[in-house]
Coordinates of C-alpha atoms in Angstrom, one line a residue:
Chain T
X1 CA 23.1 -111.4 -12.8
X2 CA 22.3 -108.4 -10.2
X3 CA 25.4 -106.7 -8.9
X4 CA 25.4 -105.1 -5.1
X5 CA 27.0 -102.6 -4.3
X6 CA 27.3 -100.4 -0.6
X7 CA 29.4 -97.8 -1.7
X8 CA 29.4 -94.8 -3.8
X9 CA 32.9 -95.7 -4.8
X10 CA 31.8 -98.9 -6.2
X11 CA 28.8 -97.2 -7.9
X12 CA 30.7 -95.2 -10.0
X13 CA 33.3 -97.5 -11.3
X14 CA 30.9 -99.8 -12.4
X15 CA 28.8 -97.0 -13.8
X16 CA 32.1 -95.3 -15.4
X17 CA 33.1 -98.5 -17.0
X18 CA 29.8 -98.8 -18.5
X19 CA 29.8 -95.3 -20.3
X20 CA 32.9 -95.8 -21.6
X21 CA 31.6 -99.1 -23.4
X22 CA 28.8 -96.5 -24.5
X23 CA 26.1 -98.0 -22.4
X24 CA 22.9 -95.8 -21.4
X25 CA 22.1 -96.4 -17.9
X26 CA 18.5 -96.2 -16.0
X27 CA 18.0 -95.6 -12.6
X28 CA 15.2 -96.8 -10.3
X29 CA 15.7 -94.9 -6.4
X30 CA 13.7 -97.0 -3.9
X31 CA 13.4 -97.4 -0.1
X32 CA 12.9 -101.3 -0.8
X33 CA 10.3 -103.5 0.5
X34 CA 9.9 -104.2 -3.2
X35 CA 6.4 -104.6 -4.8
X36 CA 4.8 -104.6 -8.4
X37 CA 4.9 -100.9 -8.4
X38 CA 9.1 -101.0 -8.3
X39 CA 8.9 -103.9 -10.6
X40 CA 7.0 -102.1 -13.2
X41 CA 9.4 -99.0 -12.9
X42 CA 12.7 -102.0 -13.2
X43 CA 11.3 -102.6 -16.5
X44 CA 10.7 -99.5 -17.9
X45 CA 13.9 -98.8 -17.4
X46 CA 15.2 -101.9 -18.6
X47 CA 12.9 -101.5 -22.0
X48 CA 14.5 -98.1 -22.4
X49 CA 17.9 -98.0 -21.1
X50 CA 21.5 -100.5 -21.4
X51 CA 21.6 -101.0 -17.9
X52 CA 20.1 -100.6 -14.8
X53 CA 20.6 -99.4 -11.4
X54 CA 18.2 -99.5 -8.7
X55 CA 18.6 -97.8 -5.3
X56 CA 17.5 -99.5 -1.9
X57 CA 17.7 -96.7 1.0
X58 CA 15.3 -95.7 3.8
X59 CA 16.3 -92.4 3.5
X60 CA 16.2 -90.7 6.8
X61 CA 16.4 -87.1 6.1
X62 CA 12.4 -88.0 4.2
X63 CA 10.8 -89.3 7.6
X64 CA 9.3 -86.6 9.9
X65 CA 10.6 -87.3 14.4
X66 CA 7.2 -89.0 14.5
X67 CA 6.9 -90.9 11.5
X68 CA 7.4 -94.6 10.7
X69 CA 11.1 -94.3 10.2
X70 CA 12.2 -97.3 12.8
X71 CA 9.2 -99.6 11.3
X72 CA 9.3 -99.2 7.7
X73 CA 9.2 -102.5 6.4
X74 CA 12.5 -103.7 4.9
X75 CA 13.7 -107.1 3.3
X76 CA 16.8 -106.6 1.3
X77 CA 17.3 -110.4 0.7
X78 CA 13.3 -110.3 -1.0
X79 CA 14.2 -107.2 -2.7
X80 CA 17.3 -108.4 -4.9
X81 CA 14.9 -111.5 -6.1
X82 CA 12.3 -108.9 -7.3
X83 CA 15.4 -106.6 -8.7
X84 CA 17.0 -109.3 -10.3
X85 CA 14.0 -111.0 -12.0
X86 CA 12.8 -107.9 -13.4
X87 CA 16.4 -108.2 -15.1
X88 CA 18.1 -105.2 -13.1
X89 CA 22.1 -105.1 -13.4
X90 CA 23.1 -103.2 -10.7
X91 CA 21.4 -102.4 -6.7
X92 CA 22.8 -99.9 -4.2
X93 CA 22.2 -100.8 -0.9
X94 CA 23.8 -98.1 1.5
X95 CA 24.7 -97.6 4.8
X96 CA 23.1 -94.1 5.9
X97 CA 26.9 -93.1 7.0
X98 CA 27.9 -93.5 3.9
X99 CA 25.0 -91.3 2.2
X100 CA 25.0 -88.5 5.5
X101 CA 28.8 -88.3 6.3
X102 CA 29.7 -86.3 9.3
X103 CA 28.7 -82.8 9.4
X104 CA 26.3 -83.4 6.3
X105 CA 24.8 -80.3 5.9
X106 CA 24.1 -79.5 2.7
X107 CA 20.6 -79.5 1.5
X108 CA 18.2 -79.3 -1.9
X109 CA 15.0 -77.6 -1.2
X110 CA 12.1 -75.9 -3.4
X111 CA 11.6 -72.9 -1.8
X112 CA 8.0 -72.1 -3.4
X113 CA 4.8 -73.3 -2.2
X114 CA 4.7 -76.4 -3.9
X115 CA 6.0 -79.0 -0.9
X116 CA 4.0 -77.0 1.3
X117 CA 0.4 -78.2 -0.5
X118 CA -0.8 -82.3 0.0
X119 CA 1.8 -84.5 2.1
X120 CA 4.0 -81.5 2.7
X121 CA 0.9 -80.1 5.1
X122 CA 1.3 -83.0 7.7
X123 CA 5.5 -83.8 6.4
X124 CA 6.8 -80.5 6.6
X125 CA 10.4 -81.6 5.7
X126 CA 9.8 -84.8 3.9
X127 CA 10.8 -83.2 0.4
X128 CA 13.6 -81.8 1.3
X129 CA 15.1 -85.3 2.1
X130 CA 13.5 -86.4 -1.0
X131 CA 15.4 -83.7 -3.3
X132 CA 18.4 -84.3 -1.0
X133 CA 18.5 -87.9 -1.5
X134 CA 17.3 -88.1 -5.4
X135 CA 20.1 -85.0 -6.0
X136 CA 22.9 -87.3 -4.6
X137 CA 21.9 -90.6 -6.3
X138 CA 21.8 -88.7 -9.1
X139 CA 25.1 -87.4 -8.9
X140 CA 26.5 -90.9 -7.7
X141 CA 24.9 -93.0 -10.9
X142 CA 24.8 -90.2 -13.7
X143 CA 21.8 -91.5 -15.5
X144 CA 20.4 -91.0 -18.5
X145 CA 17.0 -91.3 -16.8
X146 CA 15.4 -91.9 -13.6
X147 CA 12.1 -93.4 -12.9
X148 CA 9.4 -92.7 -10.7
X149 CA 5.8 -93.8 -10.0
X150 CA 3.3 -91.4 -10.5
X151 CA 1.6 -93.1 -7.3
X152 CA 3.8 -90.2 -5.7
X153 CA 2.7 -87.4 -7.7
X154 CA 3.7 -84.1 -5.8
X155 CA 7.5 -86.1 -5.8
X156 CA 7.5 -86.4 -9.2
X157 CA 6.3 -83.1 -10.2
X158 CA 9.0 -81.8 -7.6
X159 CA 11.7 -83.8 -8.5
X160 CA 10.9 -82.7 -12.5
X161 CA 10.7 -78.6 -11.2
X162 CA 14.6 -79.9 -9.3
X163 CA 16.2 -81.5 -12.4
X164 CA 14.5 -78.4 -14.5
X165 CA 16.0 -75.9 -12.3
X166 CA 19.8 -77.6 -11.1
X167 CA 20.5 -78.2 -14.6
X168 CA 20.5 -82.2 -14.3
X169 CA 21.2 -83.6 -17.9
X170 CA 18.8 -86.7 -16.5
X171 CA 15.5 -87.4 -18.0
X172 CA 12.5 -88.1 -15.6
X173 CA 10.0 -90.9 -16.3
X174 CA 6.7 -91.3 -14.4
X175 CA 5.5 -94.5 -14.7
X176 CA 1.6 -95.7 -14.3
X177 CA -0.1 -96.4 -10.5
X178 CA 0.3 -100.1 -9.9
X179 CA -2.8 -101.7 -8.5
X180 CA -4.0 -104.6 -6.5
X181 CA -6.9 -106.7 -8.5
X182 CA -9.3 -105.0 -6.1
X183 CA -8.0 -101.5 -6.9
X184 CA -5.4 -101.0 -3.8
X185 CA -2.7 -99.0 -5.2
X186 CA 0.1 -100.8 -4.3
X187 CA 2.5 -99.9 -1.7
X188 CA 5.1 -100.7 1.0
X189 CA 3.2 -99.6 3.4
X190 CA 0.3 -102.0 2.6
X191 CA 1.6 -104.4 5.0
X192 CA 0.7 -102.4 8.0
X193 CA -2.9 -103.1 7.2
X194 CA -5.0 -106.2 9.1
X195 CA -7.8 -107.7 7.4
X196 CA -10.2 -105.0 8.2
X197 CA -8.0 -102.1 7.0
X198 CA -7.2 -104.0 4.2
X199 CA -10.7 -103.7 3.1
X200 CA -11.6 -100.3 4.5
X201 CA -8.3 -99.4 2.4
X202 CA -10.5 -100.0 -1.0
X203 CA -12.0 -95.9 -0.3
X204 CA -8.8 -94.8 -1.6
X205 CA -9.5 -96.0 -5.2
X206 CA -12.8 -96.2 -5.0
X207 CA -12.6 -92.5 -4.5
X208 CA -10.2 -92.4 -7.3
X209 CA -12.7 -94.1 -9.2
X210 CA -15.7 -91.9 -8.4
X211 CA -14.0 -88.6 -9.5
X212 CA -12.7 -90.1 -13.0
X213 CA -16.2 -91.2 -13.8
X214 CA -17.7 -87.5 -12.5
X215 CA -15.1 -86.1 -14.9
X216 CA -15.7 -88.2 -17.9
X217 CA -19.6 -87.8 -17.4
X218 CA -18.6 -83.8 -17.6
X219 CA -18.4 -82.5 -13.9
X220 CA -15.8 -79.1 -14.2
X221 CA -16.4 -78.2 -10.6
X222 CA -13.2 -79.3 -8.5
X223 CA -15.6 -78.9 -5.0
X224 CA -18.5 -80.5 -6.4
X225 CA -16.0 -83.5 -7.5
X226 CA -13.9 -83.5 -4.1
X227 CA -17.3 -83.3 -1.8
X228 CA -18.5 -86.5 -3.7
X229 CA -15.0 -88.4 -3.1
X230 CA -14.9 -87.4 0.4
X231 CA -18.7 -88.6 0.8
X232 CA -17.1 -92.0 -0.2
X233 CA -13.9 -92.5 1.8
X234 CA -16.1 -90.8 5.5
X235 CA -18.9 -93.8 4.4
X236 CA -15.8 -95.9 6.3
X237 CA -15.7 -95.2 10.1
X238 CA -11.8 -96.0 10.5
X239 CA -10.5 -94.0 7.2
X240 CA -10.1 -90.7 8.1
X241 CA -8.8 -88.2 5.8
X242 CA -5.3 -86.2 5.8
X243 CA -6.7 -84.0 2.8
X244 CA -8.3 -84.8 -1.1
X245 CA -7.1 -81.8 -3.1
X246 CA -7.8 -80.9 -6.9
X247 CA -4.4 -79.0 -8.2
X248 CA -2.7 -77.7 -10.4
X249 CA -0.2 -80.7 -12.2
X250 CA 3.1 -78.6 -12.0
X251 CA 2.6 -76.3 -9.3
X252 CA 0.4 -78.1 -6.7
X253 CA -1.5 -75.1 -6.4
X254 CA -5.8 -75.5 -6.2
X255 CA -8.0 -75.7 -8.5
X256 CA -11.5 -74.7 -9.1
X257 CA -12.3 -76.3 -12.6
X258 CA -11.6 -79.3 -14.4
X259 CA -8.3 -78.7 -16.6
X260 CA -6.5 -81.0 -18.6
X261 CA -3.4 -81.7 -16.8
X262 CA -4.6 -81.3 -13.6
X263 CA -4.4 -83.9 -10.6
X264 CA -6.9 -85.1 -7.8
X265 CA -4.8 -86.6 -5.3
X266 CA -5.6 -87.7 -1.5
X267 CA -3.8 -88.9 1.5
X268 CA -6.1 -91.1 3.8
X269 CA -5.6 -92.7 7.5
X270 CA -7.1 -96.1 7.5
X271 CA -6.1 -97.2 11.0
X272 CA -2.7 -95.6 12.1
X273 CA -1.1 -96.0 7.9
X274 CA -1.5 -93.3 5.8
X275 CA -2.1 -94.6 2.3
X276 CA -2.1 -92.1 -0.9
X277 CA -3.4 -91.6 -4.4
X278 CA -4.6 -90.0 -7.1
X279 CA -5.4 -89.4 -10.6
X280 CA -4.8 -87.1 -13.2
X281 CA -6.6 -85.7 -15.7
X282 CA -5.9 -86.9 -19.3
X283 CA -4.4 -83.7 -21.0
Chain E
X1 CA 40.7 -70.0 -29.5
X2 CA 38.0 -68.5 -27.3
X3 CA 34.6 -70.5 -27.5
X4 CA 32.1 -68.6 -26.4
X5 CA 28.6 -69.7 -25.6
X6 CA 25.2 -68.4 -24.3
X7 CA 23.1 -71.4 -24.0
X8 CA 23.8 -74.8 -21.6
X9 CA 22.8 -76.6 -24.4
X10 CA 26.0 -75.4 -26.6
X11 CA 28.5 -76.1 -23.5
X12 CA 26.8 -79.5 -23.1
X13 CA 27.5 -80.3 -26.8
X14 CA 31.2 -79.2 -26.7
X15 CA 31.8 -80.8 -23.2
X16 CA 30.0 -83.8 -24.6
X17 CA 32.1 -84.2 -27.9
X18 CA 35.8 -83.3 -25.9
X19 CA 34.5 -86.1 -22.7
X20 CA 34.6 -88.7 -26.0
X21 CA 37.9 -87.9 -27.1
X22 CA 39.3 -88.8 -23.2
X23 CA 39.6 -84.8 -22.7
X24 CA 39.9 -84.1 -18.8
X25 CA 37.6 -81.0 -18.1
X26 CA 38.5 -78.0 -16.0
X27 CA 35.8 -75.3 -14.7
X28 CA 36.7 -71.6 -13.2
X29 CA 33.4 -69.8 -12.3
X30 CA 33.4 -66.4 -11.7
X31 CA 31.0 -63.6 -12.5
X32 CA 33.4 -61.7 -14.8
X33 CA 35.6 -57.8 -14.2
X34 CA 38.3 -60.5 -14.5
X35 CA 41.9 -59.5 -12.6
X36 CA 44.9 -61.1 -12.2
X37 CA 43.5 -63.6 -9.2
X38 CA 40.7 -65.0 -12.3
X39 CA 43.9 -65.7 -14.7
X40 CA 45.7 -67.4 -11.8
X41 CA 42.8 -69.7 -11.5
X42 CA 41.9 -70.5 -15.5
X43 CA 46.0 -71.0 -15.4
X44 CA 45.6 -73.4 -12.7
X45 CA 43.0 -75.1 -15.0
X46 CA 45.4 -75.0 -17.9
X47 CA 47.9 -76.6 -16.5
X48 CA 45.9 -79.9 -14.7
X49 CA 43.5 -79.8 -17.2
X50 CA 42.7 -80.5 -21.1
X51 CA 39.9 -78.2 -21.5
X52 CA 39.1 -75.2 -19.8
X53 CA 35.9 -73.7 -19.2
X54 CA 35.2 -70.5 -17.5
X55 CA 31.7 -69.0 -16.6
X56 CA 31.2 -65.2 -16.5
X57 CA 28.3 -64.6 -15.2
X58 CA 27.1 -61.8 -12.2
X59 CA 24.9 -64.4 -10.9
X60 CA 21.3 -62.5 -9.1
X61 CA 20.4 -65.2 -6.7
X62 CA 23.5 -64.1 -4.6
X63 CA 23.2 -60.2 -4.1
X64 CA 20.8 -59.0 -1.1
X65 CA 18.4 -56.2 -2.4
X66 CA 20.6 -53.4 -0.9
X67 CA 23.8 -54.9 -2.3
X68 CA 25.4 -54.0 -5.8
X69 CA 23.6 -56.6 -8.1
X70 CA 22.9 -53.3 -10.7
X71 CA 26.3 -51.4 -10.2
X72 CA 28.4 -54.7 -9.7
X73 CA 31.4 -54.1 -12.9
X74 CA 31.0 -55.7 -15.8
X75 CA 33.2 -55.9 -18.8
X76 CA 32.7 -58.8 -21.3
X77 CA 35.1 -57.8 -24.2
X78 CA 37.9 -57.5 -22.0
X79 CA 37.1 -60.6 -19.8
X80 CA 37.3 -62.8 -23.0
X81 CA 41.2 -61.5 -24.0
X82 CA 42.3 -62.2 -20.4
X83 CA 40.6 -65.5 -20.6
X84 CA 41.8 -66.2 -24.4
X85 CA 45.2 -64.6 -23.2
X86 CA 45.4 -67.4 -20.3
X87 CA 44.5 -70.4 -22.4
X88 CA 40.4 -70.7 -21.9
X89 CA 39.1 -72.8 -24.1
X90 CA 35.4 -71.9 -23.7
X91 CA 33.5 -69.2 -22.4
X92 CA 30.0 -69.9 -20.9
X93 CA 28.1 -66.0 -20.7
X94 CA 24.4 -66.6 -20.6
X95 CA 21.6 -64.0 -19.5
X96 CA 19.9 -64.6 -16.3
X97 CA 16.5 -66.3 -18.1
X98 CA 18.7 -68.8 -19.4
X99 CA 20.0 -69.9 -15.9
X100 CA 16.9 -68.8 -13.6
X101 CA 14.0 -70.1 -16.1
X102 CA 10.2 -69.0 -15.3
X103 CA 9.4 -71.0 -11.9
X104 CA 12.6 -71.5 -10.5
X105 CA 12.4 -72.8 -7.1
X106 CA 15.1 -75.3 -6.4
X107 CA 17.6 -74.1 -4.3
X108 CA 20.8 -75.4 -2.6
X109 CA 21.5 -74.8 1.1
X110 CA 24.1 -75.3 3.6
X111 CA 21.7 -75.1 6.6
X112 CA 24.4 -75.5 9.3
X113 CA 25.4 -72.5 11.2
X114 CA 27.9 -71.8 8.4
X115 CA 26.9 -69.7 6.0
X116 CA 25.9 -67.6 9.4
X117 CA 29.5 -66.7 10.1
X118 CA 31.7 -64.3 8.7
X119 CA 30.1 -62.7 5.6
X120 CA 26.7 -64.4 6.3
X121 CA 25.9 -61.8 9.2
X122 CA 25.5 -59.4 6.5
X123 CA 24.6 -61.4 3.7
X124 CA 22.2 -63.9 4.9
X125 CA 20.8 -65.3 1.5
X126 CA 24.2 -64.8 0.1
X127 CA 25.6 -68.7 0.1
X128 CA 22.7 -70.4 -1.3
X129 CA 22.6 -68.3 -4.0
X130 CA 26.5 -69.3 -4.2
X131 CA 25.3 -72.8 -4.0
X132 CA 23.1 -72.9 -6.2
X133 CA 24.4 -71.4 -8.9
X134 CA 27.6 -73.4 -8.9
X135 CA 26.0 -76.8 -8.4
X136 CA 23.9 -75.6 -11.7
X137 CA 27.5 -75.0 -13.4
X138 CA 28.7 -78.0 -12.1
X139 CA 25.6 -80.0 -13.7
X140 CA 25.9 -78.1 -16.6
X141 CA 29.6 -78.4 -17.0
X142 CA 30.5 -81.6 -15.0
X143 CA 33.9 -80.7 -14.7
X144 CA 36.2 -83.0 -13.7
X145 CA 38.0 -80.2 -11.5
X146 CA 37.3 -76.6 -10.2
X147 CA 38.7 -73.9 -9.2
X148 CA 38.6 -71.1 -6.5
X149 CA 40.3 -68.1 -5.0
X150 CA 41.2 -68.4 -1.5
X151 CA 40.1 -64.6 -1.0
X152 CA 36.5 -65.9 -1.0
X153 CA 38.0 -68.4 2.0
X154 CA 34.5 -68.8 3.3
X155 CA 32.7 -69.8 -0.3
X156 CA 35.7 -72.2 -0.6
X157 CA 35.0 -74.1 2.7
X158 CA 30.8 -74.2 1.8
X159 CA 31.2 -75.4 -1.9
X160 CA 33.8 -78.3 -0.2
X161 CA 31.3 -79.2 1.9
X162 CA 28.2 -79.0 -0.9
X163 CA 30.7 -81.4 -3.0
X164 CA 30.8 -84.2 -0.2
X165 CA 27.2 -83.6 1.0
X166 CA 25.8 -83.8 -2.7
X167 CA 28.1 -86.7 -3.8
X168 CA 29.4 -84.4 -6.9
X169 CA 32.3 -86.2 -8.3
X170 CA 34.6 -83.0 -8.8
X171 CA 37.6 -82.1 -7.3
X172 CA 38.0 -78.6 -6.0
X173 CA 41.2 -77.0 -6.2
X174 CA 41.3 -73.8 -3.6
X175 CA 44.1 -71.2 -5.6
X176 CA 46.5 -68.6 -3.4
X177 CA 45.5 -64.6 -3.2
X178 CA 46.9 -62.6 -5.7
X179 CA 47.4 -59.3 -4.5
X180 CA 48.8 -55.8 -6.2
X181 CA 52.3 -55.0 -5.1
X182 CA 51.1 -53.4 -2.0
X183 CA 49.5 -55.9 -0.9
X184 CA 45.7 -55.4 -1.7
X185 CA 44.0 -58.3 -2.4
X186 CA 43.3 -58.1 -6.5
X187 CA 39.3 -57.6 -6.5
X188 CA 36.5 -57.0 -9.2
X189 CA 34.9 -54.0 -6.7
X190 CA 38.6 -52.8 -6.3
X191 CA 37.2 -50.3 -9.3
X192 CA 34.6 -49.1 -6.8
X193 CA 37.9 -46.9 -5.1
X194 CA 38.3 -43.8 -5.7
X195 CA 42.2 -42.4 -5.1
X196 CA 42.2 -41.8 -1.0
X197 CA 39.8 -44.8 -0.9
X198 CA 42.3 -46.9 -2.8
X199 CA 45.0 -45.9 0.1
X200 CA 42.9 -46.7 2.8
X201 CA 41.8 -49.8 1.7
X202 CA 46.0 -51.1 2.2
X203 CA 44.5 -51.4 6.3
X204 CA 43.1 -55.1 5.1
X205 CA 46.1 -56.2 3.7
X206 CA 48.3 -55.1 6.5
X207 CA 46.2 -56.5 9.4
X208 CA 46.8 -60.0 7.4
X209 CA 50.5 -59.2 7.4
X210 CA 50.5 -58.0 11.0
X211 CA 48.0 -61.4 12.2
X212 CA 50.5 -63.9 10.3
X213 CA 53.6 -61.7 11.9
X214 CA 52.2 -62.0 15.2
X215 CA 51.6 -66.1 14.9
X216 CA 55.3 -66.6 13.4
X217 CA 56.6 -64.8 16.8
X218 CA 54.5 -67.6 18.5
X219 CA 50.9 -66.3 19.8
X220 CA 48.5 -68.7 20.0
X221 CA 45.7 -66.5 21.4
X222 CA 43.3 -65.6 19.1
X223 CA 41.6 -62.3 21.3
X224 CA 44.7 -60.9 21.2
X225 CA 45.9 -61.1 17.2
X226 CA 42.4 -60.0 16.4
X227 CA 42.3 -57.2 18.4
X228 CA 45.7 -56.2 17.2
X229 CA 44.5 -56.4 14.0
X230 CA 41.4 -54.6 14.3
X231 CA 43.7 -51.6 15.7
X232 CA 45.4 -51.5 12.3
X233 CA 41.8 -50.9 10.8
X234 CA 40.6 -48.1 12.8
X235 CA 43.4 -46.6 13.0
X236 CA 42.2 -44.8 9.5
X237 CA 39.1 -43.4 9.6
X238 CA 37.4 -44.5 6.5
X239 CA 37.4 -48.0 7.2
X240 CA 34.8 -49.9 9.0
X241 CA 34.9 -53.3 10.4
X242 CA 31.8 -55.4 9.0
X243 CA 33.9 -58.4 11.3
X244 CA 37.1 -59.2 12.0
X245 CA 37.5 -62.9 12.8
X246 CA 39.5 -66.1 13.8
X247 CA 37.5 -69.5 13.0
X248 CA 38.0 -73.2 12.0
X249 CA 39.0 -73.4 8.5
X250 CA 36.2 -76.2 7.9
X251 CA 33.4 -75.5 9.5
X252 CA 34.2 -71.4 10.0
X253 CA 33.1 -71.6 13.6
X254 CA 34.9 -69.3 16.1
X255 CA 38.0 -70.3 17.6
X256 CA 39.6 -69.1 20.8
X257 CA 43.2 -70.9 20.2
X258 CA 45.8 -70.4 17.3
X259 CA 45.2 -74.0 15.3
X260 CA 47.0 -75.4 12.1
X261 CA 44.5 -75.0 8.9
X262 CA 42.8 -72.3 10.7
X263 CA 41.6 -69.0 9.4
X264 CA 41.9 -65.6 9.8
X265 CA 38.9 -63.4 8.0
X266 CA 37.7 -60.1 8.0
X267 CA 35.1 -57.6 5.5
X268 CA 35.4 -54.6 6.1
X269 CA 33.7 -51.6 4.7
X270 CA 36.6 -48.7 2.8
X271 CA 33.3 -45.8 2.0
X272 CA 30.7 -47.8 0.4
X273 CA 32.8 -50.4 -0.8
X274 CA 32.9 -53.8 1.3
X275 CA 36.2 -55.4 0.7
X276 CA 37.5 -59.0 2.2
X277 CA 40.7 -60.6 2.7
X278 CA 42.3 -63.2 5.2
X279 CA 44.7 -65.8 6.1
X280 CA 45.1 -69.6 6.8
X281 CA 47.3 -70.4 9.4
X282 CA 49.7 -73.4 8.0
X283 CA 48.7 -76.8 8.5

């Protein structure tokens, strides 16, 4: 049976009874708008941990003055069906006053070039809300782990480099990209698409595609690689791309050959909704 | 019996095994050259907490690159018989690689015009290196208290903030200045003074006395106790005034009226050695 809660205070004492049964705990942060993807992450946790908490928060302090705050797609009702049936215990479901009190000012930032590279070109600030946001639900649940889609792969490797460098006793999981039958990563943001999007969407992990079989047939040149993926998502007139980068898996940082670890990772407008993915190299 | 540890892997164990026995958890940072004002705070500790641990550690991410980072006192030996002497449980002493590991990136911030005032003018990077370091300690430690000196009023007021903003579930306990019979305000770079220095440096000490004088005869205007006590200051000639100032005790913003909880700050420079000291006004 899934628990809500709205407030940190509840959070804890739920949390803090828990540990003192000797209970691991998982948590899953979210913005909501549930889909497969979240599901998938529910149930790692849930194979790997006592009990569960996931997170349901548009975070604010993520979205850019012109982004999609107002209109991100949100149905809390939908979301504790999905949390529930993935066998979830526990959902926090804030207010933003009670995550930014008055005179919030304190922020979590990584100062090196790393947010700058992909999405932090066109989302200058968006990971500092991100490490803000993750920093504070971590404190407020005190998991044992946390799990994140590799979907958003610059996140991950940023919140790893935060828990690595804060000293957070938490372990990170990234869990596999979640696709549509067709290959659509999946993703809140889907539902912006109409029919035509929808289908001009498919570049993304067709591109995806293209550079894992260039790889696999023995391509080591990154530009060679990211020519022949852009070739595929500018074949579409409305996809227009934000960038399609080779880089380095921890840092972020370009790449000129093909090195295990490594990711290829893009950010594409189809329409006005700016989809993502990527793929890493095997190691 | 002193514990002492290098690693964050050792303090985790210990804290881990004493949380299981129901042990409440107390934490005094401080970056060693301990004095009387450190054994007032692990005392503190002692006596609302089971365990005590103290950090000693002169922590790089806070010094400028013209301030005293190299020079800055250090005595280990003798910091662990004042701790043992005081009732520390357990010493945390690592070197800088073990809390700054290759990469390190993530930073904490207070990026409101706080950390601008008082000893920020001079120290711009000072605070986050403050925050950082002790929301590392905190993660490290998790602590179920910690405590503070009041002489660092405006470190005090930041790390308050950094514990609401970040939703760290610690309580911090701010602890009076202890002072040498004359009234200087007990201090690690009190060593720095050499004889005529150590005279001179009684002008901080008096303009507190002289600014809390002045309020119990009833002024309420700020201008006018600072500038008295600023008098006090030049009147010797070794001392110069890095700032002199009245401000809210919260947000350490200038104020122009004599308020309950307010403070009264100053930093000023006795030869090369900066020295601070201050006042609250009573709530």
């Amino acid at each position: 049976m899934l628990q809500t809660a709205t407030t940190i205070q509840e959070i804890r004492s739920t949390v803090r009874a828990w540990k003192q049964q000797g209970l691991t705990v998982g948590l899953v942060p979210t913005m909501g708008y549930l889909h497969a993807g979240h599901e998938s992450l529910v149930k790692a946790a849930v194979a790997s941990c006592d009990r569960v908490v996931a997170s349901v928060f548009v975070n604010p302090t993520q979205f850019g003055p012109n982004e999609d705050l107002a209109t991100y797609p949100r149905d809390f009702a939908h979301d504790c069906q999905v949390l529930e049936k993935a066998g979830c215990h526990l959902v926090f479901h804030p207010e933003p006053s009670e995550m930014y009190p008055e005179g919030f000012c304190t922020y979590v930032e990584n100062l090196s070039a790393m947010p700058q590279q992909l999405c932090g070109k066109t989302r200058p600030i968006h990971f500092r809300g991100v490490c803000t946001v993750v920093c504070k639900l971590f404190n407020i649940v005190q998991p044992d782990k946390a799990f994140f889609g590799q979907k958003d792969a610059q996140q991950l490797a940023i919140i790893k480099r935060m828990v690595k460098d804060l000293s957070l006793d938490i372990e990170i999981v990234g869990c596999p990209i979640v696709r549509e039958s067709d290959g659509l990563a999946k993703s809140s943001r889907n539902v912006y698409l109409n029919q035509s999007e929808r289908q001009a969407a498919l570049v993304l992990s067709q591109a995806v595609r293209l550079g894992q079989e260039l790889i696999a047939a023995g391509e080591k040149d990154c530009a060679t690689i990211l020519a022949k993926m852009c070739q595929v998502i500018e074949s579409t007139p409305i996809a227009r791309i934000d960038y399609v980068a080779a880089v380095d898996g921890q840092t972020m940082l370009p790449l000129e050959t093909v090195t295990p670890g490594m990711l290829f990772a893009m950010a594409v407008y189809i329409g006005k909704t700016r989809l993502i993915d990527n793929f890493s190299v095997a190691n």
